């Protein structure tokens, strides 16, 4: 599907799926439920970047956040709490199927500008290769990422061209 390679702004009290993504990462939507006030304004943007590099994980029970993507979701006007949904798919450059074994380990993590300080997941659906996770009643907005509550490595990088060959008494491995 088509996507906006940048921020998307939404005004009103309707539920909304932000059609965001990045070139070379594709369509990576996030969504919110209907705000309670018609004048509320939300803005979202997908970032193809290492969420772990933003700050340390301090939220109890949260083990890790994605090392390759996150979403900036801000309530730029208003006071409504909404449910925030993040998704993953097999076309994600993060290749979640390589590391997600238990859907119950997936959560939505929140970054407060210094640390990954909160997380929540009340609904997780799909499979390791494609699905969505929703955190209900979110009232603090900024950066969100897929996170893991278990000890699995978070949503790893996808290797596309992997070649291994012998070279004398050693092995050479090349990848992109």
XYZ file of N, CA, C and O in Angstrom:
704
model
N 0.816 -1.212 0.000
C 0.000 0.000 0.000
C 0.850 1.264 0.000
O 2.000 1.254 0.415
N 0.252 2.330 -0.438
C 0.928 3.625 -0.423
C 1.062 4.115 1.006
O 0.296 3.728 1.884
N 2.041 4.988 1.245
C 2.256 5.523 2.584
C 2.838 6.920 2.475
O 3.334 7.331 1.422
N 2.771 7.641 3.586
C 3.380 8.955 3.683
C 4.764 8.780 4.288
O 4.912 8.187 5.355
N 5.771 9.278 3.602
C 7.156 9.219 4.061
C 7.437 10.485 4.879
O 8.177 11.358 4.473
N 6.784 10.578 6.041
C 6.884 11.754 6.897
C 5.734 11.759 7.874
O 4.995 10.781 7.991
N 5.522 12.866 8.583
C 4.451 12.908 9.583
C 3.061 13.051 8.955
O 2.911 13.649 7.891
N 2.066 12.477 9.644
C 0.667 12.587 9.249
C -0.096 13.171 10.432
O 0.057 12.698 11.563
N -0.910 14.185 10.169
C -1.689 14.855 11.211
C -3.151 14.496 11.066
O -3.688 14.495 9.965
N -3.821 14.220 12.189
C -5.239 13.842 12.221
C -5.972 14.738 13.210
O -5.551 14.900 14.350
N -7.071 15.329 12.770
C -7.903 16.177 13.615
C -9.287 15.551 13.687
O -9.833 15.123 12.680
N -9.870 15.483 14.883
C -11.242 15.000 15.015
C -11.371 13.859 15.990
O -10.404 13.435 16.620
N -12.600 13.357 16.090
C -12.875 12.306 17.063
C -13.228 10.973 16.413
O -14.040 10.216 16.932
N -12.601 10.676 15.304
C -12.754 9.380 14.643
C -11.499 8.545 14.868
O -10.398 9.085 14.968
N -11.677 7.220 14.918
C -10.521 6.324 14.943
C -9.735 6.538 13.648
O -10.302 6.920 12.621
N -8.418 6.272 13.696
C -7.610 6.572 12.519
C -6.400 5.668 12.432
O -5.727 5.420 13.431
N -6.146 5.167 11.227
C -4.900 4.456 10.945
C -4.002 5.406 10.177
O -4.352 5.883 9.102
N -2.835 5.696 10.756
C -1.878 6.590 10.123
C -1.146 5.814 9.030
O -0.449 4.844 9.319
N -1.279 6.231 7.765
C -0.649 5.515 6.645
C 0.819 5.925 6.481
O 1.207 6.545 5.500
N 1.620 5.588 7.469
C 3.009 6.029 7.490
C 3.953 4.914 7.073
O 3.605 3.731 7.108
N 5.150 5.296 6.707
C 6.187 4.359 6.312
C 7.425 5.124 5.918
O 7.500 6.341 6.101
N 8.375 4.416 5.395
C 9.608 5.032 4.918
C 10.043 4.331 3.644
O 9.826 3.129 3.466
N 10.695 5.072 2.782
C 11.287 4.493 1.588
C 12.298 3.447 2.056
O 13.027 3.656 3.017
N 12.326 2.314 1.420
C 13.165 1.158 1.749
C 12.707 0.407 2.995
O 13.367 -0.525 3.423
N 11.600 0.827 3.611
C 11.022 0.089 4.733
C 9.558 -0.228 4.460
O 9.002 -1.117 5.074
N 8.937 0.534 3.566
C 7.561 0.270 3.181
C 6.531 0.822 4.141
O 6.810 1.654 4.998
N 5.317 0.338 3.976
C 4.147 0.755 4.746
C 4.230 0.188 6.150
O 4.280 -1.018 6.337
N 4.260 1.037 7.174
C 4.409 0.619 8.580
C 3.395 1.373 9.426
O 3.734 2.280 10.185
N 2.094 1.054 9.300
C 1.046 1.856 9.938
C 1.014 1.722 11.460
O 1.484 0.747 12.033
N 0.446 2.728 12.085
C 0.066 2.701 13.493
C -1.338 3.283 13.537
O -1.774 3.931 12.580
N -2.053 3.050 14.617
C -3.413 3.571 14.667
C -3.800 3.963 16.079
O -3.162 3.551 17.053
N -4.860 4.777 16.154
C -5.441 5.172 17.431
C -6.948 4.981 17.351
O -7.536 5.030 16.271
N -7.564 4.747 18.521
C -9.018 4.717 18.576
C -9.538 6.145 18.594
O -8.761 7.103 18.676
N -10.843 6.291 18.556
C -11.458 7.608 18.481
C -11.201 8.439 19.738
O -11.524 7.996 20.842
N -10.625 9.629 19.579
C -10.509 10.540 20.717
C -11.901 10.976 21.176
O -12.865 10.935 20.408
N -12.026 11.419 22.405
C -13.345 11.797 22.928
C -13.772 13.204 22.530
O -14.944 13.551 22.645
N -12.843 14.013 22.038
C -13.143 15.407 21.711
C -12.851 15.660 20.234
O -11.789 15.271 19.728
N -13.770 16.322 19.558
C -13.644 16.539 18.112
C -12.477 17.455 17.738
O -11.982 17.414 16.612
N -11.985 18.255 18.657
C -10.887 19.183 18.350
C -9.508 18.606 18.662
O -8.496 19.286 18.450
N -9.430 17.371 19.154
C -8.130 16.766 19.447
C -7.331 16.571 18.167
O -7.884 16.236 17.112
N -6.013 16.768 18.280
C -5.110 16.638 17.133
C -3.995 15.653 17.496
O -3.371 15.779 18.549
N -3.773 14.683 16.626
C -2.696 13.707 16.798
C -1.826 13.723 15.551
O -2.316 13.898 14.431
N -0.531 13.510 15.747
C 0.432 13.426 14.654
C 1.256 12.165 14.839
O 1.636 11.836 15.966
N 1.514 11.450 13.745
C 2.328 10.230 13.826
C 3.299 10.181 12.663
O 3.016 10.654 11.560
N 4.467 9.568 12.945
C 5.478 9.345 11.913
C 6.222 8.058 12.237
O 6.527 7.779 13.396
N 6.498 7.278 11.206
C 7.297 6.061 11.344
C 8.768 6.429 11.188
O 9.148 7.183 10.290
N 9.605 5.893 12.076
C 11.045 6.138 12.012
C 11.753 4.802 11.839
O 11.579 3.888 12.644
N 12.523 4.685 10.778
C 13.335 3.488 10.556
C 14.658 3.754 11.259
O 15.575 4.352 10.699
N 14.730 3.373 12.534
C 15.916 3.630 13.332
C 15.925 2.750 14.568
O 14.926 2.105 14.903
N 17.017 2.758 15.251
C 17.232 1.913 16.412
C 16.599 2.536 17.655
O 17.119 3.503 18.199
N 15.487 1.974 18.118
C 14.822 2.488 19.314
C 15.680 2.301 20.556
O 15.618 3.113 21.481
N 16.491 1.255 20.594
C 17.344 1.022 21.760
C 18.389 2.125 21.923
O 18.849 2.379 23.029
N 18.751 2.792 20.821
C 19.749 3.856 20.897
C 19.193 5.132 21.516
O 19.958 6.008 21.917
N 17.870 5.249 21.630
C 17.272 6.451 22.202
C 17.504 6.547 23.711
O 17.642 7.644 24.251
N 17.496 5.411 24.404
C 17.675 5.427 25.851
C 17.532 4.037 26.431
O 17.138 3.092 25.749
N 17.810 3.919 27.704
C 17.762 2.628 28.381
C 16.327 2.230 28.721
O 15.429 3.070 28.819
N 16.135 0.949 28.928
C 14.845 0.412 29.333
C 14.771 0.444 30.853
O 15.612 -0.147 31.528
N 13.771 1.148 31.394
C 13.591 1.222 32.848
C 12.235 0.700 33.297
O 12.010 0.556 34.491
N 11.327 0.433 32.374
C 9.980 -0.032 32.733
C 10.045 -1.444 33.304
O 10.638 -2.331 32.688
N 9.465 -1.674 34.477
C 9.448 -3.024 35.042
C 8.788 -4.013 34.079
O 7.737 -3.725 33.503
N 9.440 -5.141 33.867
C 8.903 -6.186 33.003
C 9.218 -6.036 31.532
O 8.972 -6.938 30.753
N 9.740 -4.901 31.129
C 10.110 -4.689 29.725
C 11.575 -5.052 29.563
O 12.443 -4.473 30.214
N 11.851 -6.028 28.701
C 13.229 -6.489 28.505
C 13.963 -5.728 27.418
O 15.150 -5.463 27.555
N 13.257 -5.387 26.326
C 13.937 -4.767 25.191
C 12.924 -4.093 24.273
O 11.730 -4.382 24.326
N 13.436 -3.182 23.436
C 12.635 -2.550 22.396
C 13.300 -2.830 21.051
O 14.436 -3.293 20.993
N 12.594 -2.526 19.988
C 13.082 -2.820 18.644
C 14.413 -2.139 18.357
O 14.625 -0.980 18.717
N 15.280 -2.854 17.685
C 16.553 -2.241 17.299
C 16.527 -1.718 15.866
O 17.569 -1.418 15.307
N 15.312 -1.589 15.293
C 15.292 -1.072 13.915
C 14.096 -0.189 13.560
O 14.054 0.318 12.448
N 13.130 0.020 14.480
C 12.013 0.889 14.115
C 11.264 1.393 15.342
O 11.289 0.760 16.395
N 10.625 2.562 15.164
C 9.736 3.106 16.185
C 8.818 4.133 15.540
O 8.990 4.493 14.373
N 7.817 4.563 16.286
C 6.834 5.524 15.807
C 6.781 6.697 16.770
O 6.722 6.510 17.990
N 6.778 7.912 16.240
C 6.503 9.101 17.045
C 5.014 9.380 16.925
O 4.522 9.672 15.827
N 4.286 9.243 18.020
C 2.848 9.494 18.050
C 2.611 10.541 19.128
O 2.833 10.282 20.309
N 2.197 11.719 18.711
C 1.997 12.817 19.643
C 0.565 13.321 19.604
O -0.048 13.398 18.546
N 0.051 13.665 20.793
C -1.228 14.382 20.888
C -0.822 15.848 20.934
O -0.363 16.344 21.953
N -0.953 16.535 19.819
C -0.475 17.905 19.732
C -1.489 18.920 20.217
O -1.151 20.081 20.429
N -2.735 18.493 20.411
C -3.769 19.353 20.971
C -4.845 18.461 21.569
O -5.240 17.458 20.968
N -5.319 18.820 22.749
C -6.398 18.076 23.381
C -5.945 17.290 24.591
O -4.788 17.383 25.021
N -6.877 16.508 25.141
C -6.611 15.770 26.375
C -7.064 14.317 26.324
O -6.954 13.606 27.317
N -7.587 13.853 25.209
C -8.142 12.502 25.127
C -7.091 11.419 25.298
O -5.976 11.529 24.800
N -7.484 10.360 25.999
C -6.711 9.117 26.009
C -7.243 8.248 24.883
O -8.447 8.273 24.589
N -6.366 7.504 24.237
C -6.779 6.619 23.142
C -6.026 5.299 23.262
O -5.059 5.181 24.008
N -6.469 4.308 22.523
C -5.737 3.050 22.395
C -4.760 3.202 21.236
O -5.137 3.676 20.167
N -3.515 2.801 21.443
C -2.472 2.893 20.416
C -2.156 1.491 19.916
O -1.899 0.589 20.720
N -2.175 1.308 18.599
C -1.865 0.016 17.991
C -0.656 0.148 17.082
O -0.603 1.037 16.231
N 0.303 -0.744 17.293
C 1.476 -0.862 16.417
C 1.394 -2.209 15.727
O 0.867 -3.172 16.283
N 1.936 -2.288 14.530
C 1.845 -3.533 13.771
C 3.215 -3.988 13.296
O 4.181 -3.244 13.321
N 3.258 -5.234 12.876
C 4.451 -5.793 12.249
C 3.984 -6.720 11.148
O 2.834 -7.169 11.136
N 4.843 -6.980 10.177
C 4.492 -7.892 9.090
C 5.753 -8.526 8.530
O 6.864 -8.110 8.830
N 5.542 -9.516 7.688
C 6.679 -10.226 7.101
C 7.483 -9.336 6.161
O 8.632 -9.634 5.866
N 6.893 -8.237 5.673
C 7.657 -7.333 4.810
C 8.445 -6.301 5.616
O 9.179 -5.519 5.061
N 8.283 -6.320 6.937
C 9.042 -5.404 7.788
C 10.530 -5.665 7.620
O 10.968 -6.813 7.608
N 11.331 -4.625 7.530
C 12.771 -4.817 7.449
C 13.355 -5.371 8.753
O 14.510 -5.760 8.795
N 12.555 -5.445 9.791
C 13.027 -5.951 11.083
C 12.885 -7.460 11.206
O 13.422 -8.043 12.144
N 12.148 -8.107 10.329
C 11.974 -9.559 10.325
C 11.602 -10.115 11.705
O 12.357 -10.869 12.300
N 10.423 -9.741 12.238
C 10.051 -10.193 13.573
C 9.915 -11.705 13.693
O 10.125 -12.259 14.766
N 9.600 -12.405 12.621
C 9.423 -13.862 12.692
C 10.702 -14.573 13.126
O 10.659 -15.665 13.663
N 11.847 -13.923 12.918
C 13.115 -14.546 13.292
C 13.333 -14.565 14.803
O 14.130 -15.343 15.298
N 12.621 -13.711 15.548
C 12.877 -13.623 16.985
C 11.652 -13.778 17.870
O 11.790 -13.992 19.056
N 10.462 -13.642 17.318
C 9.260 -13.719 18.137
C 8.744 -15.153 18.153
O 8.336 -15.689 17.138
N 8.788 -15.759 19.324
C 8.279 -17.115 19.482
C 6.971 -17.153 20.244
O 6.198 -18.080 20.110
N 6.705 -16.163 21.073
C 5.520 -16.131 21.906
C 4.876 -14.752 21.785
O 5.447 -13.753 22.248
N 3.692 -14.691 21.179
C 3.012 -13.406 20.995
C 2.736 -12.707 22.316
O 2.648 -11.485 22.370
N 2.613 -13.454 23.394
C 2.365 -12.838 24.698
C 3.555 -12.025 25.195
O 3.421 -11.268 26.151
N 4.722 -12.186 24.570
C 5.896 -11.396 24.943
C 5.903 -10.010 24.301
O 6.652 -9.137 24.713
N 5.072 -9.801 23.270
C 5.080 -8.530 22.546
C 4.261 -7.492 23.310
O 3.191 -7.783 23.828
N 4.785 -6.282 23.359
C 4.115 -5.184 24.041
C 4.378 -3.878 23.289
O 5.212 -3.842 22.385
N 3.656 -2.830 23.657
C 3.918 -1.491 23.140
C 4.719 -0.769 24.221
O 4.289 -0.690 25.372
N 5.886 -0.255 23.851
C 6.759 0.445 24.793
C 6.708 1.950 24.544
O 6.589 2.396 23.400
N 6.808 2.737 25.621
C 6.757 4.197 25.556
C 8.094 4.788 26.002
O 8.658 4.391 27.022
N 8.563 5.767 25.243
C 9.805 6.486 25.541
C 9.447 7.892 26.011
O 8.709 8.607 25.337
N 9.975 8.313 27.158
C 9.615 9.621 27.719
C 10.599 10.729 27.377
O 10.530 11.812 27.936
N 11.529 10.472 26.488
C 12.548 11.448 26.132
C 13.896 11.130 26.756
O 14.918 11.666 26.349
N 13.889 10.242 27.754
C 15.136 9.834 28.408
C 15.249 8.316 28.512
O 16.327 7.764 28.294
N 14.153 7.642 28.845
C 14.158 6.188 29.013
C 12.872 5.578 28.472
O 11.869 6.261 28.293
N 12.930 4.268 28.244
C 11.729 3.494 27.905
C 11.069 3.184 29.237
O 11.414 2.234 29.908
N 10.111 4.038 29.646
C 9.637 4.070 31.017
C 8.326 3.333 31.279
O 7.980 3.100 32.439
N 7.569 2.988 30.250
C 6.283 2.312 30.436
C 6.047 1.353 29.278
O 6.615 1.522 28.208
N 5.174 0.404 29.506
C 4.723 -0.451 28.412
C 3.359 -1.017 28.762
O 2.956 -1.023 29.929
N 2.665 -1.473 27.738
C 1.370 -2.073 27.974
C 0.870 -2.764 26.729
O 1.113 -2.323 25.619
N 0.212 -3.858 26.927
C -0.411 -4.576 25.815
C -1.636 -5.269 26.360
O -1.545 -6.067 27.280
N -2.767 -4.920 25.813
C -3.978 -5.593 26.250
C -4.529 -6.498 25.166
O -5.285 -7.399 25.446
N -4.124 -6.255 23.930
C -4.581 -7.081 22.823
C -3.407 -7.350 21.892
O -2.777 -6.408 21.410
N -3.099 -8.617 21.674
C -2.075 -9.005 20.711
C -2.729 -10.009 19.781
O -3.355 -10.963 20.227
N -2.582 -9.796 18.476
C -3.180 -10.724 17.525
C -2.284 -10.953 16.338
O -1.429 -10.137 16.023
N -2.475 -12.081 15.705
C -1.703 -12.402 14.514
C -0.766 -13.557 14.766
O -1.056 -14.463 15.543
N 0.378 -13.488 14.114
C 1.397 -14.525 14.241
C 2.751 -13.844 14.375
O 2.841 -12.618 14.344
N 3.798 -14.631 14.495
C 5.140 -14.052 14.599
C 5.508 -13.273 13.338
O 6.262 -12.310 13.396
N 4.958 -13.643 12.203
C 5.317 -12.963 10.959
C 4.433 -11.769 10.627
O 4.827 -10.916 9.838
N 3.240 -11.651 11.228
C 2.362 -10.513 10.963
C 1.322 -10.396 12.066
O 0.704 -11.384 12.442
N 1.151 -9.180 12.571
C 0.160 -8.987 13.619
C 0.142 -7.561 14.112
O 0.740 -6.668 13.517
N -0.560 -7.374 15.228
C -0.682 -6.049 15.823
C -0.817 -6.192 17.330
O -1.316 -7.201 17.832
N -0.377 -5.166 18.030
C -0.484 -5.119 19.482
C -1.064 -3.755 19.854
O -0.692 -2.733 19.282
N -2.005 -3.760 20.805
C -2.691 -2.538 21.215
C -2.497 -2.287 22.700
O -2.620 -3.208 23.509
N -2.218 -1.040 23.040
C -2.132 -0.596 24.428
C -3.335 0.307 24.653
O -3.449 1.358 24.040
N -4.238 -0.082 25.535
C -5.464 0.674 25.796
C -5.234 1.814 26.782
O -4.438 1.695 27.715
N -5.974 2.905 26.569
C -5.987 4.015 27.513
C -4.688 4.784 27.632
O -4.342 5.247 28.714
N -3.990 4.980 26.526
C -2.726 5.726 26.555
C -3.031 7.215 26.744
O -3.853 7.786 26.031
N -2.346 7.827 27.710
C -2.548 9.254 27.959
C -1.257 10.064 27.849
O -1.299 11.287 27.849
N -0.111 9.394 27.776
C 1.187 10.062 27.583
C 1.705 9.711 26.196
O 1.843 8.535 25.873
N 2.012 10.733 25.417
C 2.391 10.505 24.033
C 3.782 11.038 23.739
O 4.204 12.040 24.277
N 4.480 10.332 22.895
C 5.771 10.713 22.325
C 6.204 9.575 21.427
O 5.534 9.262 20.457
N 7.266 8.868 21.783
C 7.790 7.796 20.953
C 7.333 6.449 21.486
O 7.352 6.206 22.687
N 6.923 5.567 20.555
C 6.479 4.213 20.890
C 7.246 3.215 20.037
O 7.611 3.513 18.898
N 7.467 2.037 20.575
C 8.146 0.970 19.839
C 7.534 -0.369 20.214
O 6.924 -0.504 21.277
N 7.714 -1.342 19.343
C 7.406 -2.710 19.722
C 8.441 -3.130 20.756
O 9.628 -2.820 20.618
N 7.997 -3.778 21.790
C 8.898 -4.222 22.830
C 8.657 -5.678 23.158
O 7.653 -6.264 22.754
N 9.585 -6.250 23.893
C 9.464 -7.635 24.332
C 9.543 -7.703 25.848
O 10.422 -7.096 26.462
N 8.602 -8.455 26.417
C 8.605 -8.656 27.861
C 9.465 -9.846 28.239
O 9.927 -9.933 29.359
N 9.696 -10.775 27.306
C 10.490 -11.970 27.583
C 11.968 -11.713 27.375
O 12.418 -10.582 27.221
N 12.715 -12.766 27.323
C 14.165 -12.638 27.182
C 14.633 -12.786 25.744
O 15.812 -12.920 25.485
N 13.711 -12.765 24.797
C 14.091 -12.892 23.393
C 14.802 -11.627 22.927
O 14.612 -10.552 23.460
N 15.605 -11.747 21.897
C 16.251 -10.592 21.278
C 15.176 -9.805 20.538
O 14.343 -10.385 19.860
N 15.154 -8.476 20.642
C 14.056 -7.711 20.066
C 14.111 -7.561 18.553
O 15.063 -7.024 18.023
N 13.145 -8.064 17.881
C 12.855 -7.778 16.487
C 14.112 -7.500 15.657
O 14.439 -6.388 15.321
N 14.816 -8.530 15.319
C 16.147 -8.445 14.732
C 16.175 -7.851 13.333
O 15.154 -7.659 12.706
N 17.370 -7.626 12.859
C 17.604 -7.126 11.516
C 17.403 -8.261 10.522
O 17.710 -9.417 10.798
N 16.902 -7.944 9.338
C 16.692 -8.945 8.298
C 17.880 -8.931 7.344
O 18.212 -7.900 6.765
N 18.554 -10.077 7.194
C 19.657 -10.211 6.247
C 19.063 -10.568 4.888
O 18.219 -11.441 4.773
N 19.523 -9.893 3.823
C 18.953 -10.156 2.509
C 19.898 -10.917 1.592
O 19.474 -11.758 0.848
N 21.163 -10.653 1.587
C 22.103 -11.368 0.724
C 23.176 -11.988 1.615
O 24.117 -11.316 2.003
N 23.028 -13.260 1.897
C 23.949 -13.949 2.784
C 24.722 -14.986 1.983
O 24.139 -15.839 1.321
N 26.075 -14.874 2.019
C 26.932 -15.796 1.298
C 28.060 -16.230 2.221
O 28.665 -15.404 2.902
N 28.320 -17.538 2.248
C 29.440 -18.069 3.029
C 30.273 -18.963 2.120
O 29.737 -19.727 1.315
N 31.606 -18.845 2.228
C 32.472 -19.673 1.400
C 33.819 -19.863 2.114
O 34.243 -19.017 2.908
N 34.499 -20.998 1.810
C 35.807 -21.243 2.443
C 36.885 -20.381 1.797
O 36.835 -20.063 0.611
N 37.861 -20.011 2.620
C 39.007 -19.241 2.136
C 40.226 -19.752 2.908
O 40.495 -19.309 4.024
N 40.928 -20.722 2.335
C 42.040 -21.358 3.037
C 41.529 -22.120 4.231
O 40.619 -22.940 4.116
N 42.041 -21.824 5.415
C 41.599 -22.525 6.619
C 40.505 -21.748 7.367
O 40.124 -22.108 8.475
N 39.985 -20.680 6.758
C 38.936 -19.873 7.390
C 37.664 -19.891 6.538
O 37.664 -20.420 5.423
N 36.611 -19.354 7.059
C 35.362 -19.163 6.328
C 35.065 -17.679 6.221
O 35.272 -16.927 7.172
N 34.591 -17.274 5.067
C 34.233 -15.883 4.830
C 32.707 -15.823 4.761
O 32.075 -16.605 4.048
N 32.125 -14.868 5.488
C 30.677 -14.647 5.447
C 30.436 -13.200 5.049
O 31.001 -12.275 5.657
N 29.600 -13.010 4.021
C 29.253 -11.664 3.549
C 27.751 -11.535 3.570
O 27.028 -12.485 3.273
N 27.255 -10.331 3.921
C 25.820 -10.109 3.955
C 25.501 -8.625 3.750
O 26.361 -7.777 3.896
N 24.229 -8.374 3.415
C 23.687 -7.012 3.409
C 22.407 -7.041 4.201
O 21.786 -8.077 4.390
